[in-house]
C-alpha positions as a printed Julia matrix, in Angstrom:
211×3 Matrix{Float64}:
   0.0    0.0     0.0
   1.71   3.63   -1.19
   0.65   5.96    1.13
  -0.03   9.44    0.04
  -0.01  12.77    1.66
  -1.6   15.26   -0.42
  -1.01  19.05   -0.65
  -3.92  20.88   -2.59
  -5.39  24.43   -2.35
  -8.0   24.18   -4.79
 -11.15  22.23   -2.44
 -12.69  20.12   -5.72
  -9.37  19.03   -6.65
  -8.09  18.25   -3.49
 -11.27  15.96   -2.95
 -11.14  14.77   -6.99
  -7.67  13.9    -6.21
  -8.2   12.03   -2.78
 -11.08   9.93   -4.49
  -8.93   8.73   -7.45
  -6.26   7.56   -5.25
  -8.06   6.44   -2.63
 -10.73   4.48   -4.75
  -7.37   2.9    -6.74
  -6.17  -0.5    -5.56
  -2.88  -0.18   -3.9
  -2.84   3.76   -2.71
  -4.23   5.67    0.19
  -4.65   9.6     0.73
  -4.1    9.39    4.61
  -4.45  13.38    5.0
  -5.22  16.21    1.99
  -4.15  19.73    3.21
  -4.54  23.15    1.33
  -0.77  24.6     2.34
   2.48  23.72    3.86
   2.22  26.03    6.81
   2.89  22.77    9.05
   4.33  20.49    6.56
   7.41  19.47    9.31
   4.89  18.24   11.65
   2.39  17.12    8.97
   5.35  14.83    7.11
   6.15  13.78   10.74
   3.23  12.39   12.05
   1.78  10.52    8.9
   5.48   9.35    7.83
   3.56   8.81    3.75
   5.48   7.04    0.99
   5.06   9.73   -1.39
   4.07  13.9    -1.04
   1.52  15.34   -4.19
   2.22  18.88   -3.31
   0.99  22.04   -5.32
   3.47  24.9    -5.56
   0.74  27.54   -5.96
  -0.62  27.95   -2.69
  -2.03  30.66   -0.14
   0.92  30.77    3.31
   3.46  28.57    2.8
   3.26  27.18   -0.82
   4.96  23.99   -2.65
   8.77  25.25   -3.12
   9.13  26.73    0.42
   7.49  23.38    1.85
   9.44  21.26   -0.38
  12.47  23.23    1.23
  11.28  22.79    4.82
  10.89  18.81    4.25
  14.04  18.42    2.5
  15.51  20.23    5.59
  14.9   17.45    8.23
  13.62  14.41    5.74
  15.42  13.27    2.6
  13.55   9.99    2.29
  10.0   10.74    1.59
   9.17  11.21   -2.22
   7.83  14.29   -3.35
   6.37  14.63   -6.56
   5.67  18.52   -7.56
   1.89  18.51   -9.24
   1.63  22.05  -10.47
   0.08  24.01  -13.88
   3.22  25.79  -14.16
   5.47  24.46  -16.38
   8.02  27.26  -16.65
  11.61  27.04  -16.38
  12.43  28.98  -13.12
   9.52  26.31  -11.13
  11.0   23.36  -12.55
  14.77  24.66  -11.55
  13.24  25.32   -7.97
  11.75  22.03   -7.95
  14.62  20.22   -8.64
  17.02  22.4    -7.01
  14.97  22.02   -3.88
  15.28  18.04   -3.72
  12.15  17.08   -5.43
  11.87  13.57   -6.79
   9.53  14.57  -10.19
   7.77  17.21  -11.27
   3.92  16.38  -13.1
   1.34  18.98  -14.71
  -2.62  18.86  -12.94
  -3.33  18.0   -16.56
  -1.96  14.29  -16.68
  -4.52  12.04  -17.09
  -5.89  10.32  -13.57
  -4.66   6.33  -15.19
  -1.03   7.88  -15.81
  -0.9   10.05  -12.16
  -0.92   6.9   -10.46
   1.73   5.13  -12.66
   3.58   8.51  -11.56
   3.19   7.86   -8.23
   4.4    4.42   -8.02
   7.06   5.59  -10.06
   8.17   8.07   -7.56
   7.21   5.52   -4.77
   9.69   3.01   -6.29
  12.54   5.69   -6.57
  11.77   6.6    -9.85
  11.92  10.37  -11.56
   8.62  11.15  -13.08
   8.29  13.82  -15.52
   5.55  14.64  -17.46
   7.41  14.75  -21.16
   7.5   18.84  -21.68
   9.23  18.81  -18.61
  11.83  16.68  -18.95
  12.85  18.33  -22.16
  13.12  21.47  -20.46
  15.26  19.9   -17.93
  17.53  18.32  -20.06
  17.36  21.67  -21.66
  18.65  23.96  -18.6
  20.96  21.46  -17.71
  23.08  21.19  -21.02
  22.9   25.41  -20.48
  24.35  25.04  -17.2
  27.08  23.31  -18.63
  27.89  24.85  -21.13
  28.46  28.13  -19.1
  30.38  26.29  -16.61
  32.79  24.99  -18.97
  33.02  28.24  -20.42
  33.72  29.61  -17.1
  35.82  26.73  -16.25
  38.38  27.66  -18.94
  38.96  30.9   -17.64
  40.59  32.66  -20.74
  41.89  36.0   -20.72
  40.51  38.82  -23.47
  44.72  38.43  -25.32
  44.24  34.55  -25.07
  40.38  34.82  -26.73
  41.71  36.71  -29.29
  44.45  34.89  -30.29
  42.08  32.03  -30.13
  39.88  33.69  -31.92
  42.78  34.64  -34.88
  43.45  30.69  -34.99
  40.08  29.74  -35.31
  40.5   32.49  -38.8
  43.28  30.18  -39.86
  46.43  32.43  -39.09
  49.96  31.22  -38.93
  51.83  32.33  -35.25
  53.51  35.27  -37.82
  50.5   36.62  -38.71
  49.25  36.64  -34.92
  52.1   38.33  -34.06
  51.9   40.79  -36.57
  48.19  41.54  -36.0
  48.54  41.79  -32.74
  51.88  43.69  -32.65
  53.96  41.35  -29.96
  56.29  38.61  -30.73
  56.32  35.61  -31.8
  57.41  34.22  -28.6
  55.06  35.83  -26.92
  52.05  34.33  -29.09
  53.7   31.17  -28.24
  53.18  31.61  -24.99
  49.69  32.44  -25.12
  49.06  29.64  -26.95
  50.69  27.13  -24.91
  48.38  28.5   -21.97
  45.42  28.46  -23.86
  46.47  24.81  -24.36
  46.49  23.68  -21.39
  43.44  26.02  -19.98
  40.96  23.99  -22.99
  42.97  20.35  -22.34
  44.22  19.92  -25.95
  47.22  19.64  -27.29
  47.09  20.7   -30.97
  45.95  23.88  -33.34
  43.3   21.54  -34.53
  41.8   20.3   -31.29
  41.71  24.25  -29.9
  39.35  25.19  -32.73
  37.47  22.44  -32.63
  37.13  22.91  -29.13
  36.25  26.69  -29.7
  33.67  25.84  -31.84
  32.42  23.16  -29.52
  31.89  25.01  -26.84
  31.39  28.58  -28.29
  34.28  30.37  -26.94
  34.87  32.63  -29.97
């Protein structure tokens, strides 16, 4: 039996939502509440299997309760049931330690696969959100590698002058220093990207958009 503690502010959905689980062979609702004012000692005293919580709410709503769980219980599952699909949520969400993130319009048949999913220490995400996730989080990398890297405005440009196909003369000339000095830069853009050739830097510039 999955028990189920569900967080709702909307009264007919809250009930709709305890009668589909409750009436489904396997689940129970054991308490339905409309915020997360005293979600500590909510979580606490019904010790559920998995959390439906609402980010929306009046008081205390579905991030800042996810937040005050996560702060003394990292065990329960909490699935995020929400109408907001946007990117800063979903970061929230996930950022916050929540196990999947569903829309209020997934059918009732595929809510409950959802929350055995999550009950089984699965990730359920309705599809729209996990292509934003996996979205945001090829972003993140890609800024961090391009902070990561840590090239100065000289190396970026001769970087940049490389990428253009120019021999180490015509750097030099271009950028009026030496040739031993463009040497240098080079060999510390080198090791700054990991590579060891001409061929691998641009590639990697391109790769990674650093020009």
């Amino acid at each position: 039996m999955i028990k189920v503690l569900l967080y709702e502010d909307n009264p007919q959905l809250r009930e709709g939502l305890t009668m589909l689980i409750d009436g489904s062979d396997g689940f129970c609702v054991q308490a339905a509440y409309k915020n997360c004012d005293n979600v500590k000692d909510e979580v606490d005293a019904w010790k559920p299997d998995v959390i439906l919580m609402d980010i929306d709410m009046p008081g205390t709503n579905g991030i800042e309760g996810l937040k005050l769980i996560r702060s003394v219980n990292h065990d329960v599952k909490i699935l995020m049931l929400t109408v907001f699909d946007d990117n800063k949520n979903v970061f929230e969400a996930i950022k916050g330690g929540a196990n999947g993130y569903v829309l209020k319009k997934t059918p009732p048949s595929k809510l409950l696969e959802y929350i055995q999913e999550a009950a089984s220490g699965g990730a359920p995400m309705t599809a729209s959100i996990a292509t934003q996730v996996l979205k945001m989080f090829s972003q993140i990398e890609m800024s961090k590698q391009n902070e990561d890297y840590n090239l100065s405005d000289r190396e970026k440009q001769v970087l940049q002058l490389l990428v253009d196909g120019y021999s180490y003369k015509m750097i030099a000339s271009e950028m009026f220093i030496s040739i031993d000095t463009v040497r240098s830069h080079i060999k510390k853009i080198y090791e700054k990207l990991h590579v060891n050739s001409k061929s691998e830097a641009v590639a990697k510039a391109f790769k990674d958009r650093l020009v």
